[in-house]
Coordinates of N, CA and C in Angstrom, one line a residue:
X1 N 115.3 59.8 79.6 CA 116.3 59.2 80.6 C 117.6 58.9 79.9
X2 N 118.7 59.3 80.7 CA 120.1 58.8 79.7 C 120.4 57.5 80.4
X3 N 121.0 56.8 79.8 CA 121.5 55.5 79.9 C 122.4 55.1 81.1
X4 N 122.5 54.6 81.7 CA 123.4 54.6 82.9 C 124.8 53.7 82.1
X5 N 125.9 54.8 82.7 CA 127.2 54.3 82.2 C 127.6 52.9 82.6
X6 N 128.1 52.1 81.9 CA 128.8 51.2 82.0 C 130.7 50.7 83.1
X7 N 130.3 50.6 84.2 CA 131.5 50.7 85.0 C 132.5 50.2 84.6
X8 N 133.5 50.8 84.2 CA 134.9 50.1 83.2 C 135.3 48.2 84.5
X9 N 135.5 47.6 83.3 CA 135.9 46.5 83.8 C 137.6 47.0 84.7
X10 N 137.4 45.7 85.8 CA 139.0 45.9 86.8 C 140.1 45.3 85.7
X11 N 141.2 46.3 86.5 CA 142.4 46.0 85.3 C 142.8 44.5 85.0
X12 N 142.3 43.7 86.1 CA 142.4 42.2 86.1 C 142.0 41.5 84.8
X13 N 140.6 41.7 84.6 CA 139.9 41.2 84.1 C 140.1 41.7 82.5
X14 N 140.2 43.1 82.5 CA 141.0 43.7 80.9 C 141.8 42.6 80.6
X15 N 143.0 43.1 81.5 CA 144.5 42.2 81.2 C 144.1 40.8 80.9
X16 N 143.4 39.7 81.2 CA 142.9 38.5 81.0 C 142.6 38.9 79.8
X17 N 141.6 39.5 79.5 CA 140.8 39.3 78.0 C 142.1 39.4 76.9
X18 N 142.8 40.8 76.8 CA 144.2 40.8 76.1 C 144.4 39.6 75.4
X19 N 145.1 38.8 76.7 CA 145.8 37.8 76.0 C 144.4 36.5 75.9
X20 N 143.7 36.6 76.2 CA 142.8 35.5 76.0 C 142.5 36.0 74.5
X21 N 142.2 36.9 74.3 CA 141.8 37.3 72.6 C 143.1 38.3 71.7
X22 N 143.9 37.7 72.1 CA 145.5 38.2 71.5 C 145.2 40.0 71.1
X23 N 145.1 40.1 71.7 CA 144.7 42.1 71.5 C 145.6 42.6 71.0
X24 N 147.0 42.2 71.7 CA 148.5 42.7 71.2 C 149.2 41.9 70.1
X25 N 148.0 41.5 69.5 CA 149.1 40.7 68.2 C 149.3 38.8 68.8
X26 N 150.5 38.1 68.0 CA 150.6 37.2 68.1 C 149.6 35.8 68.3
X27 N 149.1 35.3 67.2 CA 147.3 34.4 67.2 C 148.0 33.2 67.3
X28 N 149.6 33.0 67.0 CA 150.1 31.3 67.1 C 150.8 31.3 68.6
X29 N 151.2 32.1 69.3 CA 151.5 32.2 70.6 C 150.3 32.4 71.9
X30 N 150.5 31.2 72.7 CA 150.0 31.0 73.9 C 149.2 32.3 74.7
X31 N 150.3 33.0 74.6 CA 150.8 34.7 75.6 C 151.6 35.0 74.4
X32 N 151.2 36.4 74.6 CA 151.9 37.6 73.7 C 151.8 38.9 74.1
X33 N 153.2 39.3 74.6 CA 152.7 40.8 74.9 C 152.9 41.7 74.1
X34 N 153.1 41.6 72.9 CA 153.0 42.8 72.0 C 154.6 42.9 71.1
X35 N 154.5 43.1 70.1 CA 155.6 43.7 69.1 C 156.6 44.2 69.8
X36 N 156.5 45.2 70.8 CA 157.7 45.8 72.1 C 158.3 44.9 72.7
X37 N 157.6 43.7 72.6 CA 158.8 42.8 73.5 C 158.6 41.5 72.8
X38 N 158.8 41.7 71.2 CA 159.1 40.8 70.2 C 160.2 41.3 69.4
X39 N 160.0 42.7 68.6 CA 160.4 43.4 67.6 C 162.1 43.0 68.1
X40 N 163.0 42.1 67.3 CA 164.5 42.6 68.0 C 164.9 44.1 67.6
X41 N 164.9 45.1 66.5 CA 164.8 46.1 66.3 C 164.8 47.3 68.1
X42 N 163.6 46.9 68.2 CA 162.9 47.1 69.6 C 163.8 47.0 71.0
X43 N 163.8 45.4 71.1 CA 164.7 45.3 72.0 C 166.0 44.9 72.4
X44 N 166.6 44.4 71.2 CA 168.0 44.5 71.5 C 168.7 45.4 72.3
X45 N 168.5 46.6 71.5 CA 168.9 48.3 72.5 C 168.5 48.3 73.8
X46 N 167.2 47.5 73.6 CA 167.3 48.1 75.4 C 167.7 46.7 76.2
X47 N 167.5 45.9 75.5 CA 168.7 44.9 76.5 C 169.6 44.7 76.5
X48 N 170.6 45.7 75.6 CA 172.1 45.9 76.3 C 172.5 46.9 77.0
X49 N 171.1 48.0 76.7 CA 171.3 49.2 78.1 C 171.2 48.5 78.9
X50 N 169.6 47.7 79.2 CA 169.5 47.1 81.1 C 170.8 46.2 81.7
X51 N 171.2 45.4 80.6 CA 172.4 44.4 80.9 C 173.6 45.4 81.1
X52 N 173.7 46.0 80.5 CA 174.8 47.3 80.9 C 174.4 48.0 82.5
X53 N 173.4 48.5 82.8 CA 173.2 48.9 83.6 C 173.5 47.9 85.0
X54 N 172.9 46.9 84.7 CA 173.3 45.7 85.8 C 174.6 45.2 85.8
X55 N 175.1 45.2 85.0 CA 176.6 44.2 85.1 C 177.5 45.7 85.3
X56 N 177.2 47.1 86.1 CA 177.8 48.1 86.4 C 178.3 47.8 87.8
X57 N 177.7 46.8 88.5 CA 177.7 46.9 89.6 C 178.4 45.5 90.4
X58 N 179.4 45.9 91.2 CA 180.2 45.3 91.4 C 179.8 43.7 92.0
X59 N 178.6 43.7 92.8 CA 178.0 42.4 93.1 C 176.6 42.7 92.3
X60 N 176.1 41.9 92.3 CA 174.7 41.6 91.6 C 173.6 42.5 92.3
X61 N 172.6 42.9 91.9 CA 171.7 43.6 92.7 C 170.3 43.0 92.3
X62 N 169.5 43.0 93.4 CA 168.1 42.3 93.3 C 167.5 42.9 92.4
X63 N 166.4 42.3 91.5 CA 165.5 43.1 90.4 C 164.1 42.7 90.7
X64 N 163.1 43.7 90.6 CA 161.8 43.1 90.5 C 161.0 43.4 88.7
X65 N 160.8 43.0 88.4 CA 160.1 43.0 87.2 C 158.7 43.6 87.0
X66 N 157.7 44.9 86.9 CA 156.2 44.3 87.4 C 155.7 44.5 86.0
X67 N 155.1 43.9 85.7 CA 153.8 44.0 84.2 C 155.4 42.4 83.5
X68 N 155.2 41.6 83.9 CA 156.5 40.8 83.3 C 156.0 40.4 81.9
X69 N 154.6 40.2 81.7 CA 154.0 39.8 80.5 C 154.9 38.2 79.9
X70 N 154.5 37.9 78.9 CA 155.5 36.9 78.7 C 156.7 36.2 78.5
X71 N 157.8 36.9 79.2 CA 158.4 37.0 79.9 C 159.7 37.0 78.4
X72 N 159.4 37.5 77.7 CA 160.2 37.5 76.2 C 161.4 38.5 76.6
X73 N 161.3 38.9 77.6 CA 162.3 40.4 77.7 C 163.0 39.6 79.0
X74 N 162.3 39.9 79.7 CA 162.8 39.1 81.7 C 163.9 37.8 81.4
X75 N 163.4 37.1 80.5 CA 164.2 35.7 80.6 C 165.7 36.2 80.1
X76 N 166.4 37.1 79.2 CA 167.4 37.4 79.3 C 168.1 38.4 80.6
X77 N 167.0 38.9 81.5 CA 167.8 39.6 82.5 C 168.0 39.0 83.8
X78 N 167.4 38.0 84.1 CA 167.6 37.3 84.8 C 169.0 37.3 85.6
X79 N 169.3 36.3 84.3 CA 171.0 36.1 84.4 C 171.8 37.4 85.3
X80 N 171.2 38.2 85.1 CA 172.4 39.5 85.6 C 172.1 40.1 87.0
X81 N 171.3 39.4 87.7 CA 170.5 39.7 88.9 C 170.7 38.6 90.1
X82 N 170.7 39.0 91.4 CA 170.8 38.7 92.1 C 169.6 37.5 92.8
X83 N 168.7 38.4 92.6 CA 167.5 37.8 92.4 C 166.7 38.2 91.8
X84 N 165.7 37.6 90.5 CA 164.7 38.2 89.8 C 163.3 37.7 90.3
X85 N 162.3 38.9 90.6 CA 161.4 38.9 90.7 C 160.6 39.2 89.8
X86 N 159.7 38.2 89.1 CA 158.9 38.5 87.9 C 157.2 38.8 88.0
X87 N 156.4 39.8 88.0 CA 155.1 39.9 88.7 C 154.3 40.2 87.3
X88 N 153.0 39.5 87.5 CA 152.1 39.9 86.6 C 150.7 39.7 87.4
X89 N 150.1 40.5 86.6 CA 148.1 40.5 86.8 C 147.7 39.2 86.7
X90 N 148.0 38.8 85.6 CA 147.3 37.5 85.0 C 148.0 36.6 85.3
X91 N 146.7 35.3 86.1 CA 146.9 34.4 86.8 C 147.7 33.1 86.1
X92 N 146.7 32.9 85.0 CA 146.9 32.0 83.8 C 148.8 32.2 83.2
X93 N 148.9 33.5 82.7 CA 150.1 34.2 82.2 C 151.3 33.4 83.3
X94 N 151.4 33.9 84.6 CA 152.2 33.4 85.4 C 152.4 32.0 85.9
X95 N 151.1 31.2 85.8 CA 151.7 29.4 85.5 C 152.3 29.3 84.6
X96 N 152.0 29.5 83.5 CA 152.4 29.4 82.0 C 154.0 29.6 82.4
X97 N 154.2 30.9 83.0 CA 155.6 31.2 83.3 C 156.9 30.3 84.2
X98 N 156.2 29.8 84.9 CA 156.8 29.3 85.9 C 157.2 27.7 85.3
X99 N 156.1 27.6 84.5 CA 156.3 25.9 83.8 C 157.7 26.1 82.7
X100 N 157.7 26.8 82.3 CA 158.5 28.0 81.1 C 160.0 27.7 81.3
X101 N 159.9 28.9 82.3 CA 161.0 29.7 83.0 C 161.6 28.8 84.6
X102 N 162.7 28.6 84.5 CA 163.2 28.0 85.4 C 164.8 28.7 85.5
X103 N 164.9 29.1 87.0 CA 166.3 29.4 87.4 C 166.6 29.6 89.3
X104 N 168.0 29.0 90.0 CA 167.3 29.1 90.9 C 167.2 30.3 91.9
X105 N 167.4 31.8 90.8 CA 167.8 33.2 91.6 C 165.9 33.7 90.6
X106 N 165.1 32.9 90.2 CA 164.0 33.6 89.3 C 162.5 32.9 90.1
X107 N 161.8 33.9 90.5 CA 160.3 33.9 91.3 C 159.4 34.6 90.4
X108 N 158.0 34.3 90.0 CA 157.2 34.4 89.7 C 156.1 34.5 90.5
X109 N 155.3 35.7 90.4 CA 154.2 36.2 91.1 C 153.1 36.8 90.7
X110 N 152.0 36.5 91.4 CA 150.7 37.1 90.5 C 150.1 38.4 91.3
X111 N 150.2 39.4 91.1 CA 150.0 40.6 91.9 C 149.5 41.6 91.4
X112 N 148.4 42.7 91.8 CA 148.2 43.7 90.9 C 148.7 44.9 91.7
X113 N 149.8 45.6 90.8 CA 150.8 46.2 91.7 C 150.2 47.2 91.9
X114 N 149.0 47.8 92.0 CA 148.6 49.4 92.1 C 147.6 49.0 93.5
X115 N 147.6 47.6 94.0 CA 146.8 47.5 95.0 C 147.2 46.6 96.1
X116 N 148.3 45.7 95.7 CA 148.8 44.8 96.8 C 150.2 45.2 96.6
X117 N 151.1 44.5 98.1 CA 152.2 45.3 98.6 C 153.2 44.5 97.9
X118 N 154.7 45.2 97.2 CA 155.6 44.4 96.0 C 156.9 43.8 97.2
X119 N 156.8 43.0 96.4 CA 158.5 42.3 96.1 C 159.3 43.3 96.8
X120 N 160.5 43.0 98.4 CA 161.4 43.8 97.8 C 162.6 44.1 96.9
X121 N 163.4 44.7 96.3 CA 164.4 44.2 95.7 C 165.0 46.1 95.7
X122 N 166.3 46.1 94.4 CA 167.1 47.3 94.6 C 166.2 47.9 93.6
X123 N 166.2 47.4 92.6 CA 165.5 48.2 91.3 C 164.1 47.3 90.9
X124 N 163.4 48.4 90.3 CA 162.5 48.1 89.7 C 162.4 48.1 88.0
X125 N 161.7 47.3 87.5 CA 161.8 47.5 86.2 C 159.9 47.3 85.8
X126 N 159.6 48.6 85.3 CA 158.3 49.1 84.7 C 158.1 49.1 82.8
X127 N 158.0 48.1 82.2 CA 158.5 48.4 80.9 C 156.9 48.4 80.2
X128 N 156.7 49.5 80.0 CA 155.3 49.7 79.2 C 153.8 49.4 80.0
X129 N 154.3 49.7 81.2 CA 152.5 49.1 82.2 C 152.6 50.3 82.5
X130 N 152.8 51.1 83.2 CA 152.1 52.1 83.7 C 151.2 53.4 82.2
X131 N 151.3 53.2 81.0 CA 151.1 53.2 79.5 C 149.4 53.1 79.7
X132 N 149.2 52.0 80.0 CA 148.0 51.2 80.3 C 147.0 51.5 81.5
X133 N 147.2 52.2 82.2 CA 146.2 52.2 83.5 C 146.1 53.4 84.1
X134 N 145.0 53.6 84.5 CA 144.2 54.9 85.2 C 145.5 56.0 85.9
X135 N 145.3 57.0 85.5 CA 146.0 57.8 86.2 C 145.8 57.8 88.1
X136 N 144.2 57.2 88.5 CA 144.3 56.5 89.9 C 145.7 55.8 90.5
X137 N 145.6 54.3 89.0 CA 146.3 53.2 89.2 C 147.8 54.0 89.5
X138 N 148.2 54.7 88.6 CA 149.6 54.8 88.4 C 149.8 55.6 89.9
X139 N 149.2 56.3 90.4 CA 149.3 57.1 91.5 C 149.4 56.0 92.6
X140 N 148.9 55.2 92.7 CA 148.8 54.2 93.8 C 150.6 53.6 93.5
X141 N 150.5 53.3 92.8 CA 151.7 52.6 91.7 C 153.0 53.0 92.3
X142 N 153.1 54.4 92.2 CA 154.4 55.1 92.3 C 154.2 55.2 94.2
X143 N 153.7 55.6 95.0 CA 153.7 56.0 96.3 C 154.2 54.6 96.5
X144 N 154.0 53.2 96.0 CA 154.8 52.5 96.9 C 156.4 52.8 96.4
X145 N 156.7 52.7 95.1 CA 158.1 52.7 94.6 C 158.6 53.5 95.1
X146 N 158.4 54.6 95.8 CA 158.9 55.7 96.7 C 160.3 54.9 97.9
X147 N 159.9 53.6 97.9 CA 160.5 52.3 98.7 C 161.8 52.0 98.0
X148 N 161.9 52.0 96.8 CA 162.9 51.5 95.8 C 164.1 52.5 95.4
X149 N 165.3 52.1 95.2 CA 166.7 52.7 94.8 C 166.7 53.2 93.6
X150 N 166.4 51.9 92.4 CA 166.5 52.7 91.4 C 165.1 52.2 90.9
X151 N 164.3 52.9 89.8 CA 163.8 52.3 88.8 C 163.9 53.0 87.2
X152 N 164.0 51.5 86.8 CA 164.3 51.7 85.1 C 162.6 51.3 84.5
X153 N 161.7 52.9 84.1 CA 160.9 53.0 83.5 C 161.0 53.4 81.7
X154 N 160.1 52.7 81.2 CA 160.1 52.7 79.7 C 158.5 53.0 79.4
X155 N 158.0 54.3 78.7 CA 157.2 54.5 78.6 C 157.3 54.8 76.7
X156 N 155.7 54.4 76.4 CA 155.6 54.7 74.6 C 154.6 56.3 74.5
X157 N 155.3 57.5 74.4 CA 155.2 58.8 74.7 C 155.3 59.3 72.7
X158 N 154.5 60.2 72.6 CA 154.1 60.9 71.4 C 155.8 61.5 70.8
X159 N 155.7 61.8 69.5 CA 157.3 62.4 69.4 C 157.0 63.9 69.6
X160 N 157.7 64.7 69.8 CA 157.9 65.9 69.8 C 157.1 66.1 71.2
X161 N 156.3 67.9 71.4 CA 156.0 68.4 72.8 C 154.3 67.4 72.6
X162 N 154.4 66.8 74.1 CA 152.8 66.6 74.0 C 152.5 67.2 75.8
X163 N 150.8 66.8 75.8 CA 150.5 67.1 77.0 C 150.5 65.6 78.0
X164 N 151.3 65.7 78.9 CA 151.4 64.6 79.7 C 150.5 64.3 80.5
X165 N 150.2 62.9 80.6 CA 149.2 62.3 81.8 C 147.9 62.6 81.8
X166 N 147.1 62.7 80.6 CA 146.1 62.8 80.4 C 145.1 61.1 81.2
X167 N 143.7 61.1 81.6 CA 144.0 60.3 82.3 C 142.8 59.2 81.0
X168 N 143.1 58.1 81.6 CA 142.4 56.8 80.1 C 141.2 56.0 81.6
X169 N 140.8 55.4 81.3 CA 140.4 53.7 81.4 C 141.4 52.9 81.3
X170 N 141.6 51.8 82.6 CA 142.7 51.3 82.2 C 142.3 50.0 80.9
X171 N 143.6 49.8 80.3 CA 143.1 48.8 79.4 C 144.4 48.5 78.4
X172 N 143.8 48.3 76.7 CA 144.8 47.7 75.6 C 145.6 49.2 75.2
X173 N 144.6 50.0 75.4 CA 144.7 51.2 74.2 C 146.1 52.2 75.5
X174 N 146.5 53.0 75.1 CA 147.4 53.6 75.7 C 147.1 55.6 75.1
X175 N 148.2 56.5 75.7 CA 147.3 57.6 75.5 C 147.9 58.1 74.3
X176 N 148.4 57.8 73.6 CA 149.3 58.2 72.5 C 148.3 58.9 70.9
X177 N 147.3 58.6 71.4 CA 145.9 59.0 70.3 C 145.5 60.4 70.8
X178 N 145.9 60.8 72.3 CA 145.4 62.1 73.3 C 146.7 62.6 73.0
X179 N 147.5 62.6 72.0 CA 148.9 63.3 71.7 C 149.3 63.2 73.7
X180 N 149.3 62.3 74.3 CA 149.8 62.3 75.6 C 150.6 61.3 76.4
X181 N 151.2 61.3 77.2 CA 151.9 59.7 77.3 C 152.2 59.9 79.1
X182 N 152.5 59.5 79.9 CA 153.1 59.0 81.2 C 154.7 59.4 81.0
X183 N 154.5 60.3 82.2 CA 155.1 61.3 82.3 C 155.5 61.5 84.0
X184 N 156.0 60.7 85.2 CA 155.5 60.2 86.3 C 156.5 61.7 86.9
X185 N 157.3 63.1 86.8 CA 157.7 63.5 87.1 C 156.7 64.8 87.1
X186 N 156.2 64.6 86.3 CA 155.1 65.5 86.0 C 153.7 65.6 87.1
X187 N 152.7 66.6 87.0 CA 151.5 66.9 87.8 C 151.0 65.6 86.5
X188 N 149.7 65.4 87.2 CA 149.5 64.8 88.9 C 150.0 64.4 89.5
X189 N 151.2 63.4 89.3 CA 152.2 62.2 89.8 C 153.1 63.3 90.5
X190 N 154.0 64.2 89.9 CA 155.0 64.8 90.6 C 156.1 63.8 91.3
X191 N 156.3 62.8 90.7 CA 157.6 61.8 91.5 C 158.3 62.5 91.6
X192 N 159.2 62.5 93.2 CA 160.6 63.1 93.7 C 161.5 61.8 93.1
X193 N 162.6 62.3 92.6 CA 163.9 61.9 92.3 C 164.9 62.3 92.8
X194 N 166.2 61.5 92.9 CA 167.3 62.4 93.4 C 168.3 62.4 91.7
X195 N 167.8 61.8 90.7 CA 168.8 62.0 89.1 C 167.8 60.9 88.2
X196 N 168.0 61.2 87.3 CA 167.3 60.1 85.8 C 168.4 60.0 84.8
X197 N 168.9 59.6 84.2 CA 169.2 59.2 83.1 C 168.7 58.6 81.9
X198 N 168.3 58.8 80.6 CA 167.9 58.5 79.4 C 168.9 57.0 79.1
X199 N 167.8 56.0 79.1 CA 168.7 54.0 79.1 C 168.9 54.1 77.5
X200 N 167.7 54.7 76.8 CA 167.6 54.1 75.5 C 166.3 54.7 75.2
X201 N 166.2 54.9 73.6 CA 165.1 55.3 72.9 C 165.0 54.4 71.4
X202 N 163.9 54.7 70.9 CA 163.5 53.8 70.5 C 162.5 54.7 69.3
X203 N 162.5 55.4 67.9 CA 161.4 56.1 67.3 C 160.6 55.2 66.9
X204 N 159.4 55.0 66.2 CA 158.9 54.1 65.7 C 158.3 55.0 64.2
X205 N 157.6 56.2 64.5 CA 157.4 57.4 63.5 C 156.9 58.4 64.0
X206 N 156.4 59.7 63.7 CA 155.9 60.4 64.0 C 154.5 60.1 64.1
X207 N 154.0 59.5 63.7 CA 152.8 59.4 64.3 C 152.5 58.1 65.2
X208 N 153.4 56.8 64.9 CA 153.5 56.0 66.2 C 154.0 56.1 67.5
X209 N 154.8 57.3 67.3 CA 156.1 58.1 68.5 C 157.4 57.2 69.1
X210 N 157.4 57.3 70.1 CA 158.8 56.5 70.7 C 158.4 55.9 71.9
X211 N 159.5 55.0 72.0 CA 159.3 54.4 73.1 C 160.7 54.5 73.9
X212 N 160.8 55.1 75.1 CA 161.2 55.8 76.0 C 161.7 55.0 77.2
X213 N 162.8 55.0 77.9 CA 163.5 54.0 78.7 C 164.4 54.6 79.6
X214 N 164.1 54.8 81.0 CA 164.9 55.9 82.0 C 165.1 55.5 82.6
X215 N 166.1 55.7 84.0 CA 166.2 54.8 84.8 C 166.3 56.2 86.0
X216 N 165.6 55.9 86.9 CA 165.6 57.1 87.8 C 166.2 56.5 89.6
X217 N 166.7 57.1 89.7 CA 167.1 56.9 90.9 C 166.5 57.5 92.3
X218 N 166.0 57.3 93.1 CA 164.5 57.5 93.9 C 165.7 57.8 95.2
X219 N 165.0 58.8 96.1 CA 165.9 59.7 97.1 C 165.9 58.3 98.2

């Protein structure tokens, strides 16, 4: 007799463990979402692309945030938004946030975006979640954004040619070990666009890869 498989745990319950057992680093921080949205190296670049991108526009434009994680990146974009919407899985994560973070254009929400209905707002901002979860999830994911103007997605993708969208378990690990990364314009996903633009890149090495930051504009 073979063993009967073990049903991967819900992305809920992953995402809890994470930061309950600091998976992404950081053992003297509460919440930690990872070197990517610690490293200034990291993110300086890309928060003067986003802040650039936002202060393009002649009045403020609404933002939604989803995977906000600890909010080490969000709390400087705020400022540049009309209204910020900040969403995460984790229940814990988002009080933490709210006790935190205070402003009075800034909302915090506990949502899991691949199965309950989002925030509306003009742009979306995806920075390293869709990395993380089932090629299902991501498919659920994107058919709502189909609703949204723009979104500015950042994905951590292999350097040079790889095979895109290979599918994982959702979880810590990401596909970058399957020489593969999220790739949302691509089969299976096939997202329509009406233009993209490259926000910022980021190498880490050839065998860590890049981390990747687009901003696409949805028909």
């Amino acid at each position: 007799m073979t063993k009967k498989q073990k049903k991967p745990w819900p992305t809920k319950d992953v995402m809890h463990q994470i930061y309950d057992m600091h998976l992404w680093g950081g053992k003297d921080f509460d919440f930690y979402s990872g070197e990517g949205s610690h490293n200034p190296e990291i993110i300086n670049p890309y928060l003067d692309a986003i802040i650039g991108f936002l202060n393009a526009f002649a009045e403020k434009i609404t933002v939604c945030d989803l995977g906000c994680g600890d909010f080490n990146i969000g709390k400087h974009l705020a400022t540049y938004s009309k209204k910020y919407t900040a969403v995460d899985i984790v229940e814990t994560l988002i009080e933490r946030n709210k006790k935190l973070f205070k402003k009075d254009n800034l909302e915090f929400r506990c949502l899991d975006i691949s199965k309950e209905a989002l925030p509306q707002a003009d742009c979306i901002i995806l920075r390293q979640v869709l990395q993380h979860l089932s090629n299902a999830e991501i498919q659920s994911t994107l058919k709502k954004l189909e609703a949204f103007k723009y979104i500015i997605l950042t994905e951590h993708i292999p350097v040079g040619s790889f095979t895109p969208n290979k599918d994982i378990i959702s979880g810590q690990g990401i596909r970058l070990k399957q020489n593969s990364g999220v790739n949302i314009l691509e089969a299976p996903f096939n997202f329509k666009i009406k233009n993209e633009k490259q926000l910022n890149k980021y190498v880490l090495d050839d065998k860590k890869g890049r981390i990747v930051t687009t901003l696409f504009e949805v028909f």
